[in-house]
Every structure is written in structure tokens, then in C-alpha cells.
Amino acid sequence: MRVLKRIPELACPICKGDLEESECLLCPACGRSYEIHDGIPFLLGDDRGTFAEEIAIQDRVAGEYEEKRYQVAYSRRYHDWWTGRMLAGVNREGRILDNGCGIGVLFKRDFSDRVVGLDISSQMLKRAAKRSDQLVLGNSQELPLKDASFDLVFSRSLLHHLPRPELAVAEMHRVLRPGGEVVLADTHSSIISALPRILARKGERFSGVHRNLTRKVISSWLEPYFQIREVSYFGYLAYPLLGFPDFLDLFRYIPAKPLLETALIFVDEVLSRTPLIRTQSWGIIVKAVKPDLRSNGGTTFRREEAAL
Ligand SMILES: C[S@@+](CC[C@H](N)C(=O)[O-])C[C@H]1O[C@@H](n2cnc3c(N)ncnc32)[C@H](O)[C@@H]1O
Ligand SMILES: [Zn+2]
């Protein structure tokens, strides 16, 4: 099936104009053309140099995501639990953008036929293509998507990879319909995540941009555009022990895995609800809504932030 039939939301990343399809995708408005490789449109804008290091790293680790992170049983289960926490209470009707999808955590679900996966790494998308035909190679800071074309933007561990996350948040807002939701999970700046981050910087898996984020910083990016409705924390013991066998596989040596897995996730659930301790986490999840000014009499929304 033609690309524009599979993903009708596609637009020129530069001028946001409508595209026409032949052997490639053409933008009549600005005259640019974009290649299609193995059915995946490559819709990057002009600023490719800034992202070269990140693309090289992600292309290199894509195989480990597929063969270890989302293959080893206890890690897969942990990531399913994490994704479940992101999706809890979020409206999954309509079209969904998985922004920075990697090899794809939203495919093979009952709503997957409505998910468009976008990533900047061709090697991540090559793997995602085994599970989806709605994929686009693009830059989250310059989305190749039409205004107000999605109902939900899901973004798991993307913002802390970006040189200008505030641009990506503005783009998420642009492509969402009024009343649409955004759900983000990112690395959180805390006592337990500080030292590992410094050590990780010395390795070759992360670019210089890669960093932990505070709630305050994430809120400052979202607040100009969204009504934040929930901030929660996750990831204490289970996160490093279960979630990343592609670079730290301590759990491999532990007997009675299924039992301990369940216990670790349970302890993490409890810690994420314990005052004072809960903010000392590896991860943070933020859920927010694009105000629908039509249903609000044209007035601006009051910010009601619920810290769980
Ligand atoms: C930590 S991975 C997370 C992947 C996936 N969301 C998951 O949870 O497994 C970060 C992803 O963001 C992608 N990424 C980094 N910079 C990007 C950009 N500027 N635009 C789109 N994707 C980007 C990477 O290629 C990588 O797949
Ligand atoms: Zn154009």
C-alpha cells in the first residue's frame, strides 16, 4: 500500500505542506523531495548534522534492544509494566503517535493498527518494521506531520536525548488535536540516578546531550502548551536490575527469577507512593492535555497539577 495511504498524517518537515507520492515523496509547496526505503519514508529536514552522533549511537544499539532489552523475559516484563503505567488512564481512541519509537513498544497491542512510529534511527525502524507498516524516519524537533492530526502522543525515553526538547514539546502540541493527550516518560534527576549518569557519559552508548531531567525542567517545557494533569515517579530497584540487560545484566545470576521479579516490581510500586522517597527515582512520567479552547469558552485553562 502507498505510504500516504498507510500514514495520511505525513507532511513536509520543513514547510509542513501536503506531500505527493511517486517513487519518492514530493512537497509541491517548497520543492523538496524525500526518499522511501523499504516502504519507510525518510522525512528529515535540513539540520541533519546536529543529530549525526545520536543517529550513529542509536543505529549501533538497535540490535541489542531487539535481542536483549525486549527479548530477555524479565526485562520484557518490566518494560511492559512501565508502558502499562504510562498508558493507565490515558485515552487510546483515535490516532496515536509513538514519538521516538525505537523498535516499538506499542506494537502488537489491541490499538496498534492506529499507532504511527517515528524515529530518527533507520536501524531502530528496520526492526520496528517487523511489527508495523506505519513507520516514518523523522526528527522529533521537526515533525513531518500535519497540524492537529493525532489524538495521543506517547513518548518513552525521548526528551533526554534531544538537544532542544522544548522544540519537540512544541511540535507534539502542534500535531495533537485540541483535547488530545501527551504522555512522557524520561530519566529523572535524583540521588540514585546522578552517579550512574556521570559514569554512562564516559561510555560510548550515550551522546553528550543525554542527561537526567528534573520535574521542574520538564514542567517548564510543557506548561506553555499543555495542562499537566499527572506527574508520577517510578524505577528504584527493579529499574536497574531488570530493565537493561543490554548493558547491565546482574539479574542473570539470580535464582528464582519470576518470584524475585514480582517482588522487585511490587517494592518499586510501594516506593513510588512513599512520600519523600518517591521522588528519588530513575524515571518520571508526565501526562498532560492540549487545552481544547472551544470547549472552554475561549478562556485559558487553569493549571491543575496533581503530584501523585
Ligand atoms: C532510549 S530510546 C527509546 C526508544 C523507545 N521509545 C523505547 O522505549 O524503547 C530513544 C529513542 O529516541 C530516538 N531519537 C533520538 N533522537 C531523536 C530525534 N531527534 N528524533 C526522533 N527520534 C529520536 C532514538 O533513535 C531512540 O530510538
Ligand atoms: Zn515543503
PDB file of C-alpha atoms in Angstrom, residues 16-302:
ATOM      1  CA  LYS A  16       4.502  21.347   6.744  1.00  0.00           C
ATOM      2  CA  GLY A  17       2.940  21.335   3.271  1.00  0.00           C
ATOM      3  CA  ASP A  18       0.987  18.379   1.867  1.00  0.00           C
ATOM      4  CA  LEU A  19       3.070  15.724   0.103  1.00  0.00           C
ATOM      5  CA  GLU A  20       2.556  13.955  -3.216  1.00  0.00           C
ATOM      6  CA  GLU A  21       3.708  10.384  -3.782  1.00  0.00           C
ATOM      7  CA  SER A  22       5.515   8.852  -6.752  1.00  0.00           C
ATOM      8  CA  GLU A  23       8.801   6.909  -6.375  1.00  0.00           C
ATOM      9  CA  CYS A  24       9.507   9.343  -3.557  1.00  0.00           C
ATOM     10  CA  LEU A  25       7.507  11.922  -1.611  1.00  0.00           C
ATOM     11  CA  LEU A  26       7.378  15.407  -3.112  1.00  0.00           C
ATOM     12  CA  CYS A  27       6.471  18.694  -1.474  1.00  0.00           C
ATOM     13  CA  PRO A  28       4.964  20.951  -4.148  1.00  0.00           C
ATOM     14  CA  ALA A  29       4.992  23.913  -1.748  1.00  0.00           C
ATOM     15  CA  CYS A  30       8.761  24.079  -1.145  1.00  0.00           C
ATOM     16  CA  GLY A  31      10.020  21.795  -3.911  1.00  0.00           C
ATOM     17  CA  ARG A  32      11.822  19.295  -1.661  1.00  0.00           C
ATOM     18  CA  SER A  33      11.712  15.546  -2.227  1.00  0.00           C
ATOM     19  CA  TYR A  34      12.118  12.718   0.278  1.00  0.00           C
ATOM     20  CA  GLU A  35      13.182   9.131  -0.315  1.00  0.00           C
ATOM     21  CA  ILE A  36      11.280   5.993   0.627  1.00  0.00           C
ATOM     22  CA  HIS A  37      13.362   2.974   1.719  1.00  0.00           C
ATOM     23  CA  ASP A  38      11.701  -0.437   2.104  1.00  0.00           C
ATOM     24  CA  GLY A  39       8.350   1.302   2.492  1.00  0.00           C
ATOM     25  CA  ILE A  40       9.602   3.727   5.186  1.00  0.00           C
ATOM     26  CA  PRO A  41       9.568   7.430   4.242  1.00  0.00           C
ATOM     27  CA  PHE A  42      12.739   9.323   5.230  1.00  0.00           C
ATOM     28  CA  LEU A  43      11.430  12.749   6.178  1.00  0.00           C
ATOM     29  CA  LEU A  44      14.343  14.574   7.770  1.00  0.00           C
ATOM     30  CA  GLY A  45      14.686  18.347   7.483  1.00  0.00           C
ATOM     31  CA  ASP A  46      17.866  20.216   6.597  1.00  0.00           C
ATOM     32  CA  ASP A  47      19.510  20.105  10.040  1.00  0.00           C
ATOM     33  CA  ARG A  48      20.950  16.576   9.948  1.00  0.00           C
ATOM     34  CA  GLY A  49      24.465  17.383  11.238  1.00  0.00           C
ATOM     35  CA  THR A  50      23.250  18.154  14.780  1.00  0.00           C
ATOM     36  CA  PHE A  51      21.848  14.637  15.094  1.00  0.00           C
ATOM     37  CA  ALA A  52      24.688  12.653  13.470  1.00  0.00           C
ATOM     38  CA  GLU A  53      26.215  11.415  16.749  1.00  0.00           C
ATOM     39  CA  GLU A  54      22.827  10.376  18.188  1.00  0.00           C
ATOM     40  CA  ILE A  55      21.864   8.576  14.970  1.00  0.00           C
ATOM     41  CA  ALA A  56      25.173   6.663  14.906  1.00  0.00           C
ATOM     42  CA  ILE A  57      24.732   5.564  18.549  1.00  0.00           C
ATOM     43  CA  GLN A  58      21.096   4.511  18.124  1.00  0.00           C
ATOM     44  CA  ASP A  59      21.870   2.650  14.896  1.00  0.00           C
ATOM     45  CA  ARG A  60      24.572   0.767  16.795  1.00  0.00           C
ATOM     46  CA  VAL A  61      22.446  -0.225  19.821  1.00  0.00           C
ATOM     47  CA  ALA A  62      19.269  -1.132  17.886  1.00  0.00           C
ATOM     48  CA  GLY A  63      20.254  -4.828  17.648  1.00  0.00           C
ATOM     49  CA  GLU A  64      20.739  -5.009  21.438  1.00  0.00           C
ATOM     50  CA  TYR A  65      17.280  -3.554  22.016  1.00  0.00           C
ATOM     51  CA  GLU A  66      15.801  -6.319  19.923  1.00  0.00           C
ATOM     52  CA  GLU A  67      17.962  -9.209  21.066  1.00  0.00           C
ATOM     53  CA  LYS A  68      18.261  -8.345  24.763  1.00  0.00           C
ATOM     54  CA  ARG A  69      16.194  -5.466  26.183  1.00  0.00           C
ATOM     55  CA  TYR A  70      12.922  -6.617  24.642  1.00  0.00           C
ATOM     56  CA  GLN A  71      13.794 -10.315  24.391  1.00  0.00           C
ATOM     57  CA  VAL A  72      15.041 -11.354  27.854  1.00  0.00           C
ATOM     58  CA  ALA A  73      11.862 -12.402  29.691  1.00  0.00           C
ATOM     59  CA  TYR A  74      12.304 -10.409  32.922  1.00  0.00           C
ATOM     60  CA  SER A  75      13.304  -7.247  31.060  1.00  0.00           C
ATOM     61  CA  ARG A  76      10.364  -7.544  28.658  1.00  0.00           C
ATOM     62  CA  ARG A  77       8.018  -7.965  31.591  1.00  0.00           C
ATOM     63  CA  TYR A  78       9.484  -4.909  33.350  1.00  0.00           C
ATOM     64  CA  HIS A  79       9.130  -2.762  30.219  1.00  0.00           C
ATOM     65  CA  ASP A  80       5.540  -3.956  29.764  1.00  0.00           C
ATOM     66  CA  TRP A  81       4.791  -2.884  33.337  1.00  0.00           C
ATOM     67  CA  TRP A  82       6.458   0.512  32.690  1.00  0.00           C
ATOM     68  CA  THR A  83       4.484   1.049  29.454  1.00  0.00           C
ATOM     69  CA  GLY A  84       1.322  -0.002  31.311  1.00  0.00           C
ATOM     70  CA  ARG A  85       1.946   2.742  33.873  1.00  0.00           C
ATOM     71  CA  MET A  86       2.292   5.256  31.068  1.00  0.00           C
ATOM     72  CA  LEU A  87      -0.945   4.164  29.415  1.00  0.00           C
ATOM     73  CA  ALA A  88      -3.024   3.968  32.621  1.00  0.00           C
ATOM     74  CA  GLY A  89      -5.894   6.441  32.493  1.00  0.00           C
ATOM     75  CA  VAL A  90      -4.882   7.705  29.039  1.00  0.00           C
ATOM     76  CA  ASN A  91      -7.426   7.832  26.229  1.00  0.00           C
ATOM     77  CA  ARG A  92      -6.284   5.426  23.481  1.00  0.00           C
ATOM     78  CA  GLU A  93      -9.014   6.192  20.967  1.00  0.00           C
ATOM     79  CA  GLY A  94      -8.062   7.637  17.600  1.00  0.00           C
ATOM     80  CA  ARG A  95      -4.634   8.067  16.040  1.00  0.00           C
ATOM     81  CA  ILE A  96      -1.550   7.619  18.242  1.00  0.00           C
ATOM     82  CA  LEU A  97       1.993   8.852  17.626  1.00  0.00           C
ATOM     83  CA  ASP A  98       4.842   6.896  19.252  1.00  0.00           C
ATOM     84  CA  ASN A  99       7.432   9.654  19.160  1.00  0.00           C
ATOM     85  CA  GLY A 100      10.976   8.215  19.286  1.00  0.00           C
ATOM     86  CA  CYS A 101       9.532   4.713  18.973  1.00  0.00           C
ATOM     87  CA  GLY A 102      12.821   2.781  18.762  1.00  0.00           C
ATOM     88  CA  ILE A 103      11.976  -0.819  17.856  1.00  0.00           C
ATOM     89  CA  GLY A 104       8.439  -0.136  19.147  1.00  0.00           C
ATOM     90  CA  VAL A 105       6.791  -0.867  22.483  1.00  0.00           C
ATOM     91  CA  LEU A 106       3.241  -0.096  21.304  1.00  0.00           C
ATOM     92  CA  PHE A 107       3.034  -2.643  18.529  1.00  0.00           C
ATOM     93  CA  LYS A 108       1.197  -5.978  18.988  1.00  0.00           C
ATOM     94  CA  ARG A 109      -1.491  -4.366  21.168  1.00  0.00           C
ATOM     95  CA  ASP A 110      -5.216  -4.113  20.516  1.00  0.00           C
ATOM     96  CA  PHE A 111      -4.818  -0.491  19.340  1.00  0.00           C
ATOM     97  CA  SER A 112      -1.569  -0.983  17.361  1.00  0.00           C
ATOM     98  CA  ASP A 113      -3.222  -0.537  13.945  1.00  0.00           C
ATOM     99  CA  ARG A 114      -3.700   3.132  14.915  1.00  0.00           C
ATOM    100  CA  VAL A 115      -0.090   3.738  16.020  1.00  0.00           C
ATOM    101  CA  VAL A 116       2.405   5.657  13.859  1.00  0.00           C
ATOM    102  CA  GLY A 117       6.005   5.084  14.950  1.00  0.00           C
ATOM    103  CA  LEU A 118       8.540   7.851  14.350  1.00  0.00           C
ATOM    104  CA  ASP A 119      12.266   7.611  14.999  1.00  0.00           C
ATOM    105  CA  ILE A 120      15.470   9.185  13.695  1.00  0.00           C
ATOM    106  CA  SER A 121      17.381   5.874  13.552  1.00  0.00           C
ATOM    107  CA  SER A 122      16.951   3.749  10.437  1.00  0.00           C
ATOM    108  CA  GLN A 123      18.270   0.692  12.293  1.00  0.00           C
ATOM    109  CA  MET A 124      15.644   1.037  15.022  1.00  0.00           C
ATOM    110  CA  LEU A 125      12.939   1.359  12.358  1.00  0.00           C
ATOM    111  CA  LYS A 126      14.269  -1.617  10.410  1.00  0.00           C
ATOM    112  CA  ARG A 127      13.475  -3.733  13.487  1.00  0.00           C
ATOM    113  CA  ALA A 128      10.169  -1.975  14.182  1.00  0.00           C
ATOM    114  CA  ALA A 129       9.145  -2.793  10.597  1.00  0.00           C
ATOM    115  CA  LYS A 130       8.763  -6.467  11.585  1.00  0.00           C
ATOM    116  CA  ARG A 131       5.726  -5.370  13.620  1.00  0.00           C
ATOM    117  CA  SER A 132       4.313  -2.292  11.875  1.00  0.00           C
ATOM    118  CA  ASP A 133       3.886  -0.714   8.445  1.00  0.00           C
ATOM    119  CA  GLN A 134       3.141   2.761   9.824  1.00  0.00           C
ATOM    120  CA  LEU A 135       6.678   3.991  10.386  1.00  0.00           C
ATOM    121  CA  VAL A 136       8.434   7.204   9.493  1.00  0.00           C
ATOM    122  CA  LEU A 137      12.031   8.276   9.804  1.00  0.00           C
ATOM    123  CA  GLY A 138      11.952  11.823  11.146  1.00  0.00           C
ATOM    124  CA  ASN A 139      13.186  14.248  13.773  1.00  0.00           C
ATOM    125  CA  SER A 140      11.011  14.909  16.818  1.00  0.00           C
ATOM    126  CA  GLN A 141      12.153  18.538  16.866  1.00  0.00           C
ATOM    127  CA  GLU A 142      10.762  18.992  13.355  1.00  0.00           C
ATOM    128  CA  LEU A 143       7.915  16.508  12.976  1.00  0.00           C
ATOM    129  CA  PRO A 144       6.965  15.613   9.386  1.00  0.00           C
ATOM    130  CA  LEU A 145       3.305  15.502  10.374  1.00  0.00           C
ATOM    131  CA  LYS A 146       0.217  17.627   9.806  1.00  0.00           C
ATOM    132  CA  ASP A 147      -1.201  20.005  12.411  1.00  0.00           C
ATOM    133  CA  ALA A 148      -3.859  18.557  14.741  1.00  0.00           C
ATOM    134  CA  SER A 149      -3.653  15.068  13.246  1.00  0.00           C
ATOM    135  CA  PHE A 150      -3.180  12.888  16.385  1.00  0.00           C
ATOM    136  CA  ASP A 151      -5.258  12.157  19.493  1.00  0.00           C
ATOM    137  CA  LEU A 152      -2.394  10.875  21.654  1.00  0.00           C
ATOM    138  CA  VAL A 153       1.358  11.450  21.586  1.00  0.00           C
ATOM    139  CA  PHE A 154       3.249   8.772  23.501  1.00  0.00           C
ATOM    140  CA  SER A 155       6.942   9.341  24.055  1.00  0.00           C
ATOM    141  CA  ARG A 156       9.053   6.974  26.079  1.00  0.00           C
ATOM    142  CA  SER A 157      12.617   7.980  26.915  1.00  0.00           C
ATOM    143  CA  LEU A 158      12.966  10.507  24.115  1.00  0.00           C
ATOM    144  CA  LEU A 159      13.267  14.043  25.514  1.00  0.00           C
ATOM    145  CA  HIS A 160      16.544  13.482  27.353  1.00  0.00           C
ATOM    146  CA  HIS A 161      18.163  12.537  24.025  1.00  0.00           C
ATOM    147  CA  LEU A 162      17.305  15.821  22.334  1.00  0.00           C
ATOM    148  CA  PRO A 163      19.439  18.964  22.072  1.00  0.00           C
ATOM    149  CA  ARG A 164      16.275  21.170  22.078  1.00  0.00           C
ATOM    150  CA  PRO A 165      13.496  19.261  23.893  1.00  0.00           C
ATOM    151  CA  GLU A 166      11.384  22.413  24.118  1.00  0.00           C
ATOM    152  CA  LEU A 167      11.082  22.356  20.306  1.00  0.00           C
ATOM    153  CA  ALA A 168       9.919  18.740  20.450  1.00  0.00           C
ATOM    154  CA  VAL A 169       7.250  19.648  23.027  1.00  0.00           C
ATOM    155  CA  ALA A 170       6.022  22.491  20.787  1.00  0.00           C
ATOM    156  CA  GLU A 171       5.831  20.016  17.903  1.00  0.00           C
ATOM    157  CA  MET A 172       3.877  17.486  19.999  1.00  0.00           C
ATOM    158  CA  HIS A 173       1.403  20.263  20.759  1.00  0.00           C
ATOM    159  CA  ARG A 174       1.152  21.223  17.082  1.00  0.00           C
ATOM    160  CA  VAL A 175       0.349  17.703  15.850  1.00  0.00           C
ATOM    161  CA  LEU A 176      -2.204  16.994  18.605  1.00  0.00           C
ATOM    162  CA  ARG A 177      -5.877  17.750  18.205  1.00  0.00           C
ATOM    163  CA  PRO A 178      -7.391  20.086  20.829  1.00  0.00           C
ATOM    164  CA  GLY A 179      -8.214  17.912  23.821  1.00  0.00           C
ATOM    165  CA  GLY A 180      -5.526  15.397  22.769  1.00  0.00           C
ATOM    166  CA  GLU A 181      -3.151  13.952  25.341  1.00  0.00           C
ATOM    167  CA  VAL A 182       0.597  13.588  25.675  1.00  0.00           C
ATOM    168  CA  VAL A 183       2.279  11.000  27.891  1.00  0.00           C
ATOM    169  CA  LEU A 184       6.012  11.171  28.501  1.00  0.00           C
ATOM    170  CA  ALA A 185       8.455   9.002  30.433  1.00  0.00           C
ATOM    171  CA  ASP A 186      12.008  10.163  30.904  1.00  0.00           C
ATOM    172  CA  THR A 187      15.112   9.712  33.022  1.00  0.00           C
ATOM    173  CA  HIS A 188      14.721  11.566  36.303  1.00  0.00           C
ATOM    174  CA  SER A 189      17.392  13.532  38.107  1.00  0.00           C
ATOM    175  CA  SER A 190      17.725  12.107  41.640  1.00  0.00           C
ATOM    176  CA  ILE A 191      20.228  10.858  44.212  1.00  0.00           C
ATOM    177  CA  ILE A 192      20.264   7.331  42.746  1.00  0.00           C
ATOM    178  CA  SER A 193      20.497   8.374  39.092  1.00  0.00           C
ATOM    179  CA  ALA A 194      23.219  11.053  39.429  1.00  0.00           C
ATOM    180  CA  LEU A 195      26.395   8.939  39.646  1.00  0.00           C
ATOM    181  CA  PRO A 196      25.373   6.324  37.031  1.00  0.00           C
ATOM    182  CA  ARG A 197      24.685   9.189  34.624  1.00  0.00           C
ATOM    183  CA  ILE A 198      28.211  10.591  35.101  1.00  0.00           C
ATOM    184  CA  LEU A 199      29.687   7.107  34.527  1.00  0.00           C
ATOM    185  CA  ALA A 200      27.444   6.499  31.491  1.00  0.00           C
ATOM    186  CA  ARG A 201      28.744   9.696  29.890  1.00  0.00           C
ATOM    187  CA  LYS A 202      32.215   8.130  29.812  1.00  0.00           C
ATOM    188  CA  GLY A 203      30.965   5.190  27.731  1.00  0.00           C
ATOM    189  CA  GLU A 204      30.028   5.090  24.063  1.00  0.00           C
ATOM    190  CA  ARG A 205      26.337   4.325  24.428  1.00  0.00           C
ATOM    191  CA  PHE A 206      25.241   7.896  25.094  1.00  0.00           C
ATOM    192  CA  SER A 207      25.809  11.176  23.322  1.00  0.00           C
ATOM    193  CA  GLY A 208      26.930  14.315  25.199  1.00  0.00           C
ATOM    194  CA  VAL A 209      23.310  15.508  25.148  1.00  0.00           C
ATOM    195  CA  HIS A 210      21.964  12.537  27.121  1.00  0.00           C
ATOM    196  CA  ARG A 211      21.021  13.668  30.658  1.00  0.00           C
ATOM    197  CA  ASN A 212      18.689  13.271  33.637  1.00  0.00           C
ATOM    198  CA  LEU A 213      15.747  15.677  33.840  1.00  0.00           C
ATOM    199  CA  THR A 214      14.104  17.377  36.796  1.00  0.00           C
ATOM    200  CA  ARG A 215      10.358  17.713  37.171  1.00  0.00           C
ATOM    201  CA  LYS A 216      10.816  21.488  37.143  1.00  0.00           C
ATOM    202  CA  VAL A 217      12.603  21.457  33.783  1.00  0.00           C
ATOM    203  CA  ILE A 218      10.059  19.111  32.147  1.00  0.00           C
ATOM    204  CA  SER A 219       7.188  21.226  33.501  1.00  0.00           C
ATOM    205  CA  SER A 220       8.780  24.400  32.124  1.00  0.00           C
ATOM    206  CA  TRP A 221       8.763  22.855  28.627  1.00  0.00           C
ATOM    207  CA  LEU A 222       5.164  21.653  28.887  1.00  0.00           C
ATOM    208  CA  GLU A 223       3.442  24.498  30.702  1.00  0.00           C
ATOM    209  CA  PRO A 224       3.360  26.984  27.798  1.00  0.00           C
ATOM    210  CA  TYR A 225       1.322  24.460  25.782  1.00  0.00           C
ATOM    211  CA  PHE A 226      -0.314  21.862  27.988  1.00  0.00           C
ATOM    212  CA  GLN A 227      -2.364  21.395  31.098  1.00  0.00           C
ATOM    213  CA  ILE A 228      -0.299  18.965  33.197  1.00  0.00           C
ATOM    214  CA  ARG A 229      -2.671  16.523  34.857  1.00  0.00           C
ATOM    215  CA  GLU A 230      -0.388  13.959  36.468  1.00  0.00           C
ATOM    216  CA  VAL A 231       3.270  13.643  37.455  1.00  0.00           C
ATOM    217  CA  SER A 232       4.455  10.340  38.894  1.00  0.00           C
ATOM    218  CA  TYR A 233       7.755   8.661  39.647  1.00  0.00           C
ATOM    219  CA  PHE A 234       8.910   5.109  39.004  1.00  0.00           C
ATOM    220  CA  GLY A 235      12.063   2.972  38.963  1.00  0.00           C
ATOM    221  CA  TYR A 236      14.037   2.207  42.131  1.00  0.00           C
ATOM    222  CA  LEU A 237      15.424  -1.336  42.483  1.00  0.00           C
ATOM    223  CA  ALA A 238      13.654  -3.072  39.613  1.00  0.00           C
ATOM    224  CA  TYR A 239      14.701  -0.463  37.019  1.00  0.00           C
ATOM    225  CA  PRO A 240      18.484  -1.145  37.068  1.00  0.00           C
ATOM    226  CA  LEU A 241      18.146  -4.852  37.944  1.00  0.00           C
ATOM    227  CA  LEU A 242      15.508  -5.870  35.390  1.00  0.00           C
ATOM    228  CA  GLY A 243      15.268  -3.205  32.701  1.00  0.00           C
ATOM    229  CA  PHE A 244      18.610  -3.003  30.910  1.00  0.00           C
ATOM    230  CA  PRO A 245      20.220  -6.412  30.320  1.00  0.00           C
ATOM    231  CA  ASP A 246      21.712  -4.946  27.144  1.00  0.00           C
ATOM    232  CA  PHE A 247      24.300  -3.151  29.274  1.00  0.00           C
ATOM    233  CA  LEU A 248      23.930  -4.292  32.892  1.00  0.00           C
ATOM    234  CA  ASP A 249      22.691  -7.838  33.398  1.00  0.00           C
ATOM    235  CA  LEU A 250      23.138  -8.522  37.128  1.00  0.00           C
ATOM    236  CA  PHE A 251      19.791 -10.306  37.348  1.00  0.00           C
ATOM    237  CA  ARG A 252      21.102 -13.078  35.099  1.00  0.00           C
ATOM    238  CA  TYR A 253      22.982 -14.540  38.093  1.00  0.00           C
ATOM    239  CA  ILE A 254      19.979 -14.595  40.390  1.00  0.00           C
ATOM    240  CA  PRO A 255      17.937 -17.782  41.023  1.00  0.00           C
ATOM    241  CA  ALA A 256      14.100 -17.892  41.429  1.00  0.00           C
ATOM    242  CA  LYS A 257      13.740 -15.105  38.888  1.00  0.00           C
ATOM    243  CA  PRO A 258       9.950 -14.937  38.416  1.00  0.00           C
ATOM    244  CA  LEU A 259       9.370 -14.707  42.166  1.00  0.00           C
ATOM    245  CA  LEU A 260      12.003 -12.038  42.704  1.00  0.00           C
ATOM    246  CA  GLU A 261      10.847 -10.124  39.627  1.00  0.00           C
ATOM    247  CA  THR A 262       7.352  -9.870  41.068  1.00  0.00           C
ATOM    248  CA  ALA A 263       8.751  -8.838  44.456  1.00  0.00           C
ATOM    249  CA  LEU A 264      11.012  -6.155  42.947  1.00  0.00           C
ATOM    250  CA  ILE A 265       8.185  -4.644  40.918  1.00  0.00           C
ATOM    251  CA  PHE A 266       5.949  -4.708  43.998  1.00  0.00           C
ATOM    252  CA  VAL A 267       8.608  -2.929  46.101  1.00  0.00           C
ATOM    253  CA  ASP A 268       9.005  -0.320  43.330  1.00  0.00           C
ATOM    254  CA  GLU A 269       5.238   0.253  43.280  1.00  0.00           C
ATOM    255  CA  VAL A 270       5.271   0.827  47.040  1.00  0.00           C
ATOM    256  CA  LEU A 271       8.302   3.155  46.899  1.00  0.00           C
ATOM    257  CA  SER A 272       6.687   5.188  44.111  1.00  0.00           C
ATOM    258  CA  ARG A 273       3.870   6.008  46.533  1.00  0.00           C
ATOM    259  CA  THR A 274       6.006   6.651  49.625  1.00  0.00           C
ATOM    260  CA  PRO A 275       6.365  10.349  50.497  1.00  0.00           C
ATOM    261  CA  LEU A 276       9.936  11.736  50.406  1.00  0.00           C
ATOM    262  CA  ILE A 277      11.333   8.528  48.862  1.00  0.00           C
ATOM    263  CA  ARG A 278       9.177   8.510  45.710  1.00  0.00           C
ATOM    264  CA  THR A 279      10.997  11.445  44.079  1.00  0.00           C
ATOM    265  CA  GLN A 280      14.379   9.678  44.385  1.00  0.00           C
ATOM    266  CA  SER A 281      13.635   7.620  41.282  1.00  0.00           C
ATOM    267  CA  TRP A 282      15.249   6.705  37.980  1.00  0.00           C
ATOM    268  CA  GLY A 283      12.184   7.664  35.991  1.00  0.00           C
ATOM    269  CA  ILE A 284       9.419  10.232  35.793  1.00  0.00           C
ATOM    270  CA  ILE A 285       6.091  10.033  33.940  1.00  0.00           C
ATOM    271  CA  VAL A 286       4.128  13.126  32.951  1.00  0.00           C
ATOM    272  CA  LYS A 287       0.609  13.126  31.486  1.00  0.00           C
ATOM    273  CA  ALA A 288      -0.805  16.321  30.015  1.00  0.00           C
ATOM    274  CA  VAL A 289      -3.668  17.570  27.858  1.00  0.00           C
ATOM    275  CA  LYS A 290      -3.733  20.052  24.979  1.00  0.00           C
ATOM    276  CA  PRO A 291      -6.418  22.510  26.058  1.00  0.00           C
ATOM    277  CA  ASP A 292      -9.498  22.499  23.878  1.00  0.00           C
ATOM    278  CA  LEU A 293     -10.261  26.203  23.924  1.00  0.00           C
ATOM    279  CA  ARG A 294     -13.526  25.660  22.005  1.00  0.00           C
ATOM    280  CA  SER A 295     -14.996  23.622  24.874  1.00  0.00           C
ATOM    281  CA  ASN A 296     -13.741  26.151  27.433  1.00  0.00           C
ATOM    282  CA  GLY A 297     -15.480  29.254  26.148  1.00  0.00           C
ATOM    283  CA  GLY A 298     -12.203  30.506  24.674  1.00  0.00           C
ATOM    284  CA  THR A 299     -10.575  31.091  28.060  1.00  0.00           C
ATOM    285  CA  THR A 300      -7.216  29.669  29.033  1.00  0.00           C
ATOM    286  CA  PHE A 301      -7.061  26.583  31.210  1.00  0.00           C
ATOM    287  CA  ARG A 302      -6.097  26.871  34.850  1.00  0.00           C
TER     288      ARG A 302
END
